[in-house]
PDB file of C-alpha atoms in Angstrom:
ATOM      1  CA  UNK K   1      30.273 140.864  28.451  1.00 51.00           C
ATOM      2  CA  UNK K   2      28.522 139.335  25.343  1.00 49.00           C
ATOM      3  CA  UNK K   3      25.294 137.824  25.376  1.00 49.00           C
ATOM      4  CA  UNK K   4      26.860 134.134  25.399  1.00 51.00           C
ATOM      5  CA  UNK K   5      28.952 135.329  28.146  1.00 66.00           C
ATOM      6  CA  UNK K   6      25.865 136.829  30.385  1.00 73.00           C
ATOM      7  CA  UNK K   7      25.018 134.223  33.336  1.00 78.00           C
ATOM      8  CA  UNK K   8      22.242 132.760  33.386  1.00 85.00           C
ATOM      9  CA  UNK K   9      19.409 133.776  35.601  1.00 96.00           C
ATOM     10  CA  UNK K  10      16.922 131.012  36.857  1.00 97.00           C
ATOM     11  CA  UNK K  11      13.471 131.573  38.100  1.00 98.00           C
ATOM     12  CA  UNK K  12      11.700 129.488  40.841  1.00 98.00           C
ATOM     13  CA  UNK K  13       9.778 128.735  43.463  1.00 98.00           C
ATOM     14  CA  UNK K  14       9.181 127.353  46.931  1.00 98.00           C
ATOM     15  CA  UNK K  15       6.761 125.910  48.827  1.00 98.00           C
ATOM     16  CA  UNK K  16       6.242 127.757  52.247  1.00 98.00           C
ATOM     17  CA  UNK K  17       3.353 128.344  54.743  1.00 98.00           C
ATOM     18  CA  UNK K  18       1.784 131.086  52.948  1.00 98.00           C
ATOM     19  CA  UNK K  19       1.899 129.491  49.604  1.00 98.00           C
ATOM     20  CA  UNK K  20       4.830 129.748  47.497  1.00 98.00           C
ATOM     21  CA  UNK K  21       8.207 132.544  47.355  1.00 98.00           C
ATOM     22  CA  UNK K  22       9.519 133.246  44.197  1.00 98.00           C
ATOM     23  CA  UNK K  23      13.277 133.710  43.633  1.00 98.00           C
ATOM     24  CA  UNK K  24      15.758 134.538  40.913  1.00 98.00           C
ATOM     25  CA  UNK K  25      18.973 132.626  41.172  1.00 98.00           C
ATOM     26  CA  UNK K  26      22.156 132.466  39.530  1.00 98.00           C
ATOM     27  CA  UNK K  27      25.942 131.540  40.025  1.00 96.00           C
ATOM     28  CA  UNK K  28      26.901 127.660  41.182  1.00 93.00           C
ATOM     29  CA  UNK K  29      29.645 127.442  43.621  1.00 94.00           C
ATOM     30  CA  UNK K  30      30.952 130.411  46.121  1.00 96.00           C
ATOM     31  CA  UNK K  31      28.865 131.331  49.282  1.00 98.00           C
ATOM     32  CA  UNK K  32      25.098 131.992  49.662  1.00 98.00           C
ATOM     33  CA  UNK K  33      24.140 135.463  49.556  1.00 98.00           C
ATOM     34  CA  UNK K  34      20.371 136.158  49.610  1.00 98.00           C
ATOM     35  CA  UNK K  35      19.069 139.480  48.473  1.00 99.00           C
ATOM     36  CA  UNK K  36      15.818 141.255  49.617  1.00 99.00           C
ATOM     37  CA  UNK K  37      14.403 144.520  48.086  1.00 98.00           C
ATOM     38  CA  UNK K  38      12.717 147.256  49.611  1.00 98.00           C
ATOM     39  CA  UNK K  39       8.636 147.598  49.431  1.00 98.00           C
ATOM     40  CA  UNK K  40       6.472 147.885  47.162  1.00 98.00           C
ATOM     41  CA  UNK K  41       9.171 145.981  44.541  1.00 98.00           C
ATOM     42  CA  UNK K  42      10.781 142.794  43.790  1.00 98.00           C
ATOM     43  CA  UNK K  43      13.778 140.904  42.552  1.00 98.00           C
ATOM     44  CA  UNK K  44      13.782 142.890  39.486  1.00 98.00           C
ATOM     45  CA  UNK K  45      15.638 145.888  41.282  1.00 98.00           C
ATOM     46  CA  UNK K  46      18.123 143.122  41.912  1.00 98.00           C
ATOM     47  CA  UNK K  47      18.894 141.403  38.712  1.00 98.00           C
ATOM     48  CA  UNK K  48      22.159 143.764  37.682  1.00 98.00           C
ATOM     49  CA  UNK K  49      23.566 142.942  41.270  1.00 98.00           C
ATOM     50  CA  UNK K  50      22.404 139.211  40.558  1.00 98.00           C
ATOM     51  CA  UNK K  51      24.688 139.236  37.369  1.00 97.00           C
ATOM     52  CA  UNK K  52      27.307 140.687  38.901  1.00 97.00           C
ATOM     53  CA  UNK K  53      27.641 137.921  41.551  1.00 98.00           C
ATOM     54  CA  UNK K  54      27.090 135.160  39.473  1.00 96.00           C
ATOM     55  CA  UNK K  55      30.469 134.326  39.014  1.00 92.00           C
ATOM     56  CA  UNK K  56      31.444 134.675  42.870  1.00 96.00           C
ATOM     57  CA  UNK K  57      28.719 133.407  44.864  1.00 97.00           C
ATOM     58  CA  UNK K  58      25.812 131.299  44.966  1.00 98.00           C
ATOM     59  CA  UNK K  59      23.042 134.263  44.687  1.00 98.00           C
ATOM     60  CA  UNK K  60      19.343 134.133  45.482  1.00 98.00           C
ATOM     61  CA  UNK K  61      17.259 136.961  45.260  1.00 99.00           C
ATOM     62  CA  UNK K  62      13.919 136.693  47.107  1.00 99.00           C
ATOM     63  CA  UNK K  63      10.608 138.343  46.316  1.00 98.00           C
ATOM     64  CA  UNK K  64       9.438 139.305  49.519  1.00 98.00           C
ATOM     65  CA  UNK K  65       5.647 137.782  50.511  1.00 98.00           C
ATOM     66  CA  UNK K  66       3.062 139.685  48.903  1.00 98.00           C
ATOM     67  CA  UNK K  67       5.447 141.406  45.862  1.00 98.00           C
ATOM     68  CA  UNK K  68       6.427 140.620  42.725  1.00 98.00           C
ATOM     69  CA  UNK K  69       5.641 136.655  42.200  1.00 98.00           C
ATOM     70  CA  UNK K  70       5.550 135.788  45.693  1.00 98.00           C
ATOM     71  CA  UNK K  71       2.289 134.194  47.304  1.00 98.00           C
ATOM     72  CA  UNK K  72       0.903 137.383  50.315  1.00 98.00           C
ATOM     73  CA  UNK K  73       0.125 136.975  54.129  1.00 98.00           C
ATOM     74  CA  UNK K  74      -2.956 135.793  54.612  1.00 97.00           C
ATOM     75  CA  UNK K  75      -3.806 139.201  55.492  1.00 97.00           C
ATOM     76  CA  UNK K  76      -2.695 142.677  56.278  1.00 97.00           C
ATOM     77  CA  UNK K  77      -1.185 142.986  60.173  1.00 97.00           C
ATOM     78  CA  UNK K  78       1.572 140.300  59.919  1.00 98.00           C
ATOM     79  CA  UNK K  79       5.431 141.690  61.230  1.00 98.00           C
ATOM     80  CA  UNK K  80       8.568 141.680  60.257  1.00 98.00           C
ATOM     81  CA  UNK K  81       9.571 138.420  62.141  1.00 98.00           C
ATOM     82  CA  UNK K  82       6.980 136.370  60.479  1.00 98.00           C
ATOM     83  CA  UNK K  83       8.043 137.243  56.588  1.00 99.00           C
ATOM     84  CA  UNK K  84      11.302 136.408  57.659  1.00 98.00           C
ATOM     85  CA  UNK K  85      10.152 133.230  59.308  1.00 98.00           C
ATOM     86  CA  UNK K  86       8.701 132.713  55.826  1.00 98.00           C
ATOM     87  CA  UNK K  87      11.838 133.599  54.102  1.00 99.00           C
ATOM     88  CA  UNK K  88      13.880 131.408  56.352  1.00 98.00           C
ATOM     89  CA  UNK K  89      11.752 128.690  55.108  1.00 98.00           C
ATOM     90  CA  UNK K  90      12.653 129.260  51.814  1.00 98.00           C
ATOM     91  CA  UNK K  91      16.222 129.654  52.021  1.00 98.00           C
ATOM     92  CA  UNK K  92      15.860 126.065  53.803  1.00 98.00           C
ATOM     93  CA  UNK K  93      13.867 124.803  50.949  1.00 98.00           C
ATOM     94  CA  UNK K  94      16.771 126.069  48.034  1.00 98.00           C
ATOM     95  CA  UNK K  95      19.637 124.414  50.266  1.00 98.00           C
ATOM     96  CA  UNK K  96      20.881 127.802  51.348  1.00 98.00           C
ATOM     97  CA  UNK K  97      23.689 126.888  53.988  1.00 98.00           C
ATOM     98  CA  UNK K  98      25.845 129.924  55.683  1.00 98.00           C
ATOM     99  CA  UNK K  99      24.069 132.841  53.816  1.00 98.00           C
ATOM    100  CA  UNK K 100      24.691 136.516  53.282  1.00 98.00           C
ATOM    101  CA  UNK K 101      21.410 138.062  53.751  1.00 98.00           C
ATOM    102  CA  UNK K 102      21.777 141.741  52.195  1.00 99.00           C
ATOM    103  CA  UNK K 103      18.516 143.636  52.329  1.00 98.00           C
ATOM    104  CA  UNK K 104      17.693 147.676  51.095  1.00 98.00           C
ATOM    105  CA  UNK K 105      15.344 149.655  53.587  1.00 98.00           C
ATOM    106  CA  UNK K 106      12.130 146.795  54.794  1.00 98.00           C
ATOM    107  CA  UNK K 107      15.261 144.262  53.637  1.00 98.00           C
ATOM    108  CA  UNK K 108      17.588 145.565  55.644  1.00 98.00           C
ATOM    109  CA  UNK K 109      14.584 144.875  58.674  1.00 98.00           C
ATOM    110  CA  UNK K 110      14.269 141.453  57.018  1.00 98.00           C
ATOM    111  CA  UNK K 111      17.692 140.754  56.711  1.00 98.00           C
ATOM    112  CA  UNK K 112      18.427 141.499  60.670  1.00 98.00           C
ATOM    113  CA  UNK K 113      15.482 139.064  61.477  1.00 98.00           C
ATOM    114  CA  UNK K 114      16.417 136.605  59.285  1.00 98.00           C
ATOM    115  CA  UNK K 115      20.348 136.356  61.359  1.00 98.00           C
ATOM    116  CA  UNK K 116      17.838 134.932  64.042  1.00 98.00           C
ATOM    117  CA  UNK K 117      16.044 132.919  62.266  1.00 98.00           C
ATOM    118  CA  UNK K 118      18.619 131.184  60.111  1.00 98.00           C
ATOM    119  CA  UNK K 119      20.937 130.407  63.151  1.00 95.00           C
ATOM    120  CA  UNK K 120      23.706 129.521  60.475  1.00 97.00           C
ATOM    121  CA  UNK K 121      23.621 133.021  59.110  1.00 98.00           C
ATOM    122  CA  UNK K 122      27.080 134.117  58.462  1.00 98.00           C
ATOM    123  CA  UNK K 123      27.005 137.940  58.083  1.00 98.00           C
ATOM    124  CA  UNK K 124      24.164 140.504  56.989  1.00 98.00           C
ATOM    125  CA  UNK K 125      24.506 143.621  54.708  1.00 98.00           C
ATOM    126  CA  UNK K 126      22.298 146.602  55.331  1.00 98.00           C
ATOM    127  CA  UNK K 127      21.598 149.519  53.048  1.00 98.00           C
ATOM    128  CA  UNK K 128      19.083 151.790  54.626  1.00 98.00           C
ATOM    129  CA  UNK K 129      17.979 150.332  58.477  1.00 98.00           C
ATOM    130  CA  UNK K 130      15.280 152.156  59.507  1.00 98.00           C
ATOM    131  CA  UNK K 131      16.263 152.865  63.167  1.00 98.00           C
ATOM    132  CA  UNK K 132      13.509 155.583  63.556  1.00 98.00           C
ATOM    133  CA  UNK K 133      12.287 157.815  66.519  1.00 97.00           C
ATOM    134  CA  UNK K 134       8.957 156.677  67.751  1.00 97.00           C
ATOM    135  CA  UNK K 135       7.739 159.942  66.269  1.00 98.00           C
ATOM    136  CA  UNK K 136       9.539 159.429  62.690  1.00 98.00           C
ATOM    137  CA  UNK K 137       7.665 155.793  63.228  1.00 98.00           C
ATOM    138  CA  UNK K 138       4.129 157.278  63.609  1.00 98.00           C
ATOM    139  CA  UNK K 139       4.856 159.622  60.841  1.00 98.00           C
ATOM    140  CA  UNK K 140       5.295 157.065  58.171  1.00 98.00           C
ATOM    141  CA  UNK K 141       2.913 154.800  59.389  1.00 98.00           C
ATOM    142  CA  UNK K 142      -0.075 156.902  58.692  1.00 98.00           C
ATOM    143  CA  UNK K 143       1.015 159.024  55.347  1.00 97.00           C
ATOM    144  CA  UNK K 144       3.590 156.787  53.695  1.00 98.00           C
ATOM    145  CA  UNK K 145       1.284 154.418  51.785  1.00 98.00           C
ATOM    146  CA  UNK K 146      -2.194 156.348  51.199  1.00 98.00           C
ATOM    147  CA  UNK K 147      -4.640 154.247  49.148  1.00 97.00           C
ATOM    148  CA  UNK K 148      -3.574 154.090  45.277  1.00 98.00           C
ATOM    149  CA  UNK K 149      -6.760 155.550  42.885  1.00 98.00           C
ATOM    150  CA  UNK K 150      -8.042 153.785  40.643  1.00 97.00           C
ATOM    151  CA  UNK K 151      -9.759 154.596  37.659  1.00 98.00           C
ATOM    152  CA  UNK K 152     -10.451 153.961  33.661  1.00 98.00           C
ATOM    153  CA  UNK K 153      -8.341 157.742  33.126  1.00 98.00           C
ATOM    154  CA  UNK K 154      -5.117 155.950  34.430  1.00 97.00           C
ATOM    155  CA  UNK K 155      -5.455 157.741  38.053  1.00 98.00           C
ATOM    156  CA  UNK K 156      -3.482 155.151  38.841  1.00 98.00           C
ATOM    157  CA  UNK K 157      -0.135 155.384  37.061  1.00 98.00           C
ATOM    158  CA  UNK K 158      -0.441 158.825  37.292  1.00 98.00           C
ATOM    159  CA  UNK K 159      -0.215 158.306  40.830  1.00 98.00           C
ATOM    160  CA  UNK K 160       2.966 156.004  40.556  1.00 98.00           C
ATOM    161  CA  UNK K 161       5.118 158.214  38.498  1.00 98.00           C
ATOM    162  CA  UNK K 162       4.619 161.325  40.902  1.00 98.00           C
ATOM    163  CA  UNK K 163       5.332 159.066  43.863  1.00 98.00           C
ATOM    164  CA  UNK K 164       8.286 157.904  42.624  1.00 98.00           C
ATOM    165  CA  UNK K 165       9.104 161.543  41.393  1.00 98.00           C
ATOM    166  CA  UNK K 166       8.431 162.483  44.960  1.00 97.00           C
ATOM    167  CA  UNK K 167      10.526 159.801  46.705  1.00 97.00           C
ATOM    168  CA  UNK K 168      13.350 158.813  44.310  1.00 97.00           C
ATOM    169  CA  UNK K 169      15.420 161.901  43.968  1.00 95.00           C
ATOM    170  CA  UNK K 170      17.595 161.942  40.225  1.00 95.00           C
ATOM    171  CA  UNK K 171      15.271 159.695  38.437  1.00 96.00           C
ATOM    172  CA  UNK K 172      16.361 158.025  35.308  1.00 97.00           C
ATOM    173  CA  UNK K 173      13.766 156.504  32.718  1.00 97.00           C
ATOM    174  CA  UNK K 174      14.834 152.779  33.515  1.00 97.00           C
ATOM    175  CA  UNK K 175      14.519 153.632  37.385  1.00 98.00           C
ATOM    176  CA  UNK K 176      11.440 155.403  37.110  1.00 98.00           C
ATOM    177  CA  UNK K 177       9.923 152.311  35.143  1.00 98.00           C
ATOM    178  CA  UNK K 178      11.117 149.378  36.972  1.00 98.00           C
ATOM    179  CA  UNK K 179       9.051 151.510  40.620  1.00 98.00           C
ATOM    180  CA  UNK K 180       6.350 151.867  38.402  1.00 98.00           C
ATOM    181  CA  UNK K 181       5.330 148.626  36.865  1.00 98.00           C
ATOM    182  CA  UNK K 182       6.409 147.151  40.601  1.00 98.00           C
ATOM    183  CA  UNK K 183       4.557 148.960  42.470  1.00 98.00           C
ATOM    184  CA  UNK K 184       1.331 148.712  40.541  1.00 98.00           C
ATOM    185  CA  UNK K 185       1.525 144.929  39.950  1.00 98.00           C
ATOM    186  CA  UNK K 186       0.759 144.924  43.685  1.00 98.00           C
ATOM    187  CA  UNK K 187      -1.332 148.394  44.397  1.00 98.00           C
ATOM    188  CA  UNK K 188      -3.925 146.817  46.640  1.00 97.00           C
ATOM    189  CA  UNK K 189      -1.766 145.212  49.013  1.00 98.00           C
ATOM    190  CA  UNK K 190       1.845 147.712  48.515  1.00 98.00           C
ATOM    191  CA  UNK K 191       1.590 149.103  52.314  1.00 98.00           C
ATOM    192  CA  UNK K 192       1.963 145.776  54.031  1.00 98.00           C
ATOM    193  CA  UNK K 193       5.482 145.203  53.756  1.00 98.00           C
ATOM    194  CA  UNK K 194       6.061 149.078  54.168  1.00 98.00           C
ATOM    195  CA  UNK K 195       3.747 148.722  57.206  1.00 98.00           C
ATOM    196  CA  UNK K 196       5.144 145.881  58.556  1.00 98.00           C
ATOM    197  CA  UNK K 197       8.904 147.416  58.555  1.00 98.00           C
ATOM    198  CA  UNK K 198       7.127 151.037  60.119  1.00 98.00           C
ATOM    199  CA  UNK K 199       6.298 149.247  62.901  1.00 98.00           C
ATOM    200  CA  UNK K 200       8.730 147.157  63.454  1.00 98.00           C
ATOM    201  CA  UNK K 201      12.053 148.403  65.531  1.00 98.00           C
ATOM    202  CA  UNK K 202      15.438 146.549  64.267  1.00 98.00           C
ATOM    203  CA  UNK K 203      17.395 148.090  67.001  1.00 98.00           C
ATOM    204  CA  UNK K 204      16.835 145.503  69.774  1.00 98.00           C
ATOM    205  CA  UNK K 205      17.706 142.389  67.115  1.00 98.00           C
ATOM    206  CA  UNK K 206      20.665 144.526  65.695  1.00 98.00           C
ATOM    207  CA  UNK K 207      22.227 144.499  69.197  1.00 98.00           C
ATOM    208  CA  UNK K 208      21.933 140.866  69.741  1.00 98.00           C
ATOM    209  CA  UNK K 209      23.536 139.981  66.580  1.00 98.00           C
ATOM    210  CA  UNK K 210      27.004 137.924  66.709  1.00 96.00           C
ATOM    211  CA  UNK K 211      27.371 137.883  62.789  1.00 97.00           C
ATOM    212  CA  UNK K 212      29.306 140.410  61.367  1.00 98.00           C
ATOM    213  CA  UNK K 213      27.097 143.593  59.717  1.00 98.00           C
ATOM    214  CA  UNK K 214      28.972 145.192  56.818  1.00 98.00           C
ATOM    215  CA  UNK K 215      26.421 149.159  56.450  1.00 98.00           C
ATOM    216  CA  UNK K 216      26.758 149.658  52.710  1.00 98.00           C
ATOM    217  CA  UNK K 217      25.281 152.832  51.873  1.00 98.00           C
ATOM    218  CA  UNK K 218      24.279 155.211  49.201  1.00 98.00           C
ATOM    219  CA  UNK K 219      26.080 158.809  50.869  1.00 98.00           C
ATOM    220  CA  UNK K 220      22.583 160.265  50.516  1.00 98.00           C
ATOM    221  CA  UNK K 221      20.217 157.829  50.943  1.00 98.00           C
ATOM    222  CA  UNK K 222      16.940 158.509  53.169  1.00 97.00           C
ATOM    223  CA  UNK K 223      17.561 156.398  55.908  1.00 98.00           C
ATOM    224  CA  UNK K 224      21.817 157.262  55.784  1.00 97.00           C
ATOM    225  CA  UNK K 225      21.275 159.472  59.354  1.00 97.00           C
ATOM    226  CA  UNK K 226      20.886 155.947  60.527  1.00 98.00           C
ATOM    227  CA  UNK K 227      24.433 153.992  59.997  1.00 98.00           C
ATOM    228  CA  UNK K 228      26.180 155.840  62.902  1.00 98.00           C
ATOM    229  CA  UNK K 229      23.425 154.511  65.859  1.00 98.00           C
ATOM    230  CA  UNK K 230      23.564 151.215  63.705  1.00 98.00           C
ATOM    231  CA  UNK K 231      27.370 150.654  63.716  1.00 98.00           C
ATOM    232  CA  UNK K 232      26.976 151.824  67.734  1.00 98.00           C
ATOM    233  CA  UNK K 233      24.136 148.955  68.227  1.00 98.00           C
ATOM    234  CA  UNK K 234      25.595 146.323  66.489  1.00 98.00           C
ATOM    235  CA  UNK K 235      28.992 144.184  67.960  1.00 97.00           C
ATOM    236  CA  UNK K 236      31.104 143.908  64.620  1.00 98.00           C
ATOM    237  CA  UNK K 237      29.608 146.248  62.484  1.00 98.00           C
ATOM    238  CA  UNK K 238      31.338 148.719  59.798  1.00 98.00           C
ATOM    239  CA  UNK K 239      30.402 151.432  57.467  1.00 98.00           C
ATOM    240  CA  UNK K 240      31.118 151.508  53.925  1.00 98.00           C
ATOM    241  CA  UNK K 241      30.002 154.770  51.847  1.00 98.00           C
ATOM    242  CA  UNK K 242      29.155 154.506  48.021  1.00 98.00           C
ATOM    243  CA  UNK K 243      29.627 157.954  47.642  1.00 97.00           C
ATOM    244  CA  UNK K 244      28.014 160.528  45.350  1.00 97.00           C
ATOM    245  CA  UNK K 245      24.617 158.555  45.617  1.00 97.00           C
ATOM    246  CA  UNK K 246      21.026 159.527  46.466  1.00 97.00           C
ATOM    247  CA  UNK K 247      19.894 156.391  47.094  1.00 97.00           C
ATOM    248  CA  UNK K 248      18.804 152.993  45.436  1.00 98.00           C
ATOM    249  CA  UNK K 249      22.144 151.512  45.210  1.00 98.00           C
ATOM    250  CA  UNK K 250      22.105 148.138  44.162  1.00 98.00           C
ATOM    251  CA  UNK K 251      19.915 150.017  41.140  1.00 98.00           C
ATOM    252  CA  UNK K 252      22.445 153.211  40.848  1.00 98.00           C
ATOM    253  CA  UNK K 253      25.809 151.609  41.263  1.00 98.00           C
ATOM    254  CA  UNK K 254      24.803 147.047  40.852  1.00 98.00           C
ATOM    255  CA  UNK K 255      28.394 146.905  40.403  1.00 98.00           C
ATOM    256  CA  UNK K 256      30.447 148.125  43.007  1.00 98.00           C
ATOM    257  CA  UNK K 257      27.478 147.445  45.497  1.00 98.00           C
ATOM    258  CA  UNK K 258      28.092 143.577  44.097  1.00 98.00           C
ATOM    259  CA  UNK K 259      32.185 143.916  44.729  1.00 98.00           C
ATOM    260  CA  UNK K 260      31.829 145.212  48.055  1.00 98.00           C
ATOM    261  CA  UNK K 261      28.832 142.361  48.824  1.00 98.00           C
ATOM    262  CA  UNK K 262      31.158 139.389  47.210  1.00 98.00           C
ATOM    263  CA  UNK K 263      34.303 140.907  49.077  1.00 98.00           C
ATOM    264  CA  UNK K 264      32.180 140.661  52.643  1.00 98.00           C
ATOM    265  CA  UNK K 265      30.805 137.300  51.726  1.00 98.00           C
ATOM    266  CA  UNK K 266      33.658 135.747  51.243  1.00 97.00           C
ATOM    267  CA  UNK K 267      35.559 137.305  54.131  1.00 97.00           C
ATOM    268  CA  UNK K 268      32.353 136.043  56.468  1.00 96.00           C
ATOM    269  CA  UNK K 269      33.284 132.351  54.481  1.00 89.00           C
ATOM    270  CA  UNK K 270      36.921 132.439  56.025  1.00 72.00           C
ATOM    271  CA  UNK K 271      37.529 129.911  58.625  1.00 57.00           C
ATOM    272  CA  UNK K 272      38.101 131.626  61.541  1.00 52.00           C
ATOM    273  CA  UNK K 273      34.740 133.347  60.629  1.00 48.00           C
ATOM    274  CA  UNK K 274      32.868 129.819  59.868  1.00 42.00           C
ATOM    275  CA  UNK K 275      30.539 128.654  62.918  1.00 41.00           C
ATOM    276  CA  UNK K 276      32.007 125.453  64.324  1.00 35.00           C
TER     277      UNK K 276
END
């Protein structure tokens, strides 16, 4: 695609009750497909998938509260229900009608919650649910997000590169960068959403979902162990494998995890699967 040919991506914002969410949008007819990353990062890990959907769907990628250019909770402790209440007020706010939610690891939590709160929600897309034990719960909550140092020797981006060494197996330089900067543009407040998703338990809302769930997974990703209790919790639920992958794969693989999103949006868009 040339550069005249690229879609254009639009930046904005919405008002909401902790300040304002910030969004990249593109495409102008097709259904609404809303996009939310996994903590500590942003809409930037979305922008290739963005693309990619432009010319199918009416795509909005959100910046969850408290990352990238989003306003934060008015303080640490808030759950998973209330960002999505806060996300469901800003897919209000940017007309959003019949929406896709798709969400990677804390927005694949967000993107079950938000089927509740945006009763018009016509299908969700999970990559990485985090249907834990209580013990795999406890674990993360007290080692996953330590307290990032700080200092005038660059403690700190030391820090991010061997986390995301740690964490993101097969790193490439653009991957390891986009974590990096992401992470660091929030490093005081980067456990909240993480925190928020630890404690929070998708399995009950999973089950009471109506809307059709379309698991799209990396074959290796963390949370993978996952899809089978997912696809046995939720009522019209089904599995597709990207396979080969270790993870990250709206960021590994932006276009064939855009087909298969665009393919499920627009089969959730067909009449007999359009709320009356």
């Amino acid at each position: 695609m040339s550069a005249a040919q690229t879609p254009a991506l639009r930046r904005t914002y919405v008002d909401t009750a902790w300040g304002q969410v910030h969004a990249v949008t593109a495409g102008d007819c097709g259904p609404w497909i809303g996009l939310l990353h996994e903590s500590p990062l942003s809409s930037e890990v979305w922008l290739d998938v963005v693309r990619a959907l432009a010319g199918r769907a009416r795509v909005v990628a959100f910046d969850t509260p408290g990352y990238g250019a989003s306003s934060p909770p008015p303080a640490a402790g808030f759950e998973i229900p209330d960002y999505a209440a806060v996300l469901a007020e800003a897919a209000a706010g940017l007309g959003m009608t019949s929406p896709v939610f798709a969400g990677v690891h804390t927005g694949a939590s967000l993107a079950v919650e938000l089927a509740h709160a945006v009763p018009d929600t016509a299908g969700i897309v999970l990559s990485g649910i985090a249907l834990l034990t209580k013990e795999q719960r406890a674990e993360f909550i007290a080692g996953w997000t330590p307290p990032v140092p700080t200092d005038t020797e660059g403690a700190q981006f030391t820090w991010a590169v061997e986390r995301y060494r740690r964490i993101w197996p097969d790193l490439t330089p653009e991957l390891l960068h986009v974590a990096v900067t992401q992470v660091l543009r929030v490093k005081d407040r980067y456990g909240w959403g993480y925190q928020a998703a630890f404690r929070h338990d998708p399995a009950g809302p999973l089950a009471a979902l109506t809307q059709p769930v379309l698991l799209l997974d990396a074959e290796h990703d963390m949370l993978a162990f996952a899809d089978p209790i997912a696809l046995e919790l939720a009522a019209d639920a089904r599995l597709e494998i990207l396979p080969g992958l270790v993870g990250q794969p709206h960021l590994r693989a932006p276009q064939a995890y855009a087909d298969h999103l665009a393919s499920f949006a627009q089969e959730c868009a067909t009449p007999e699967r359009t709320p009356a």
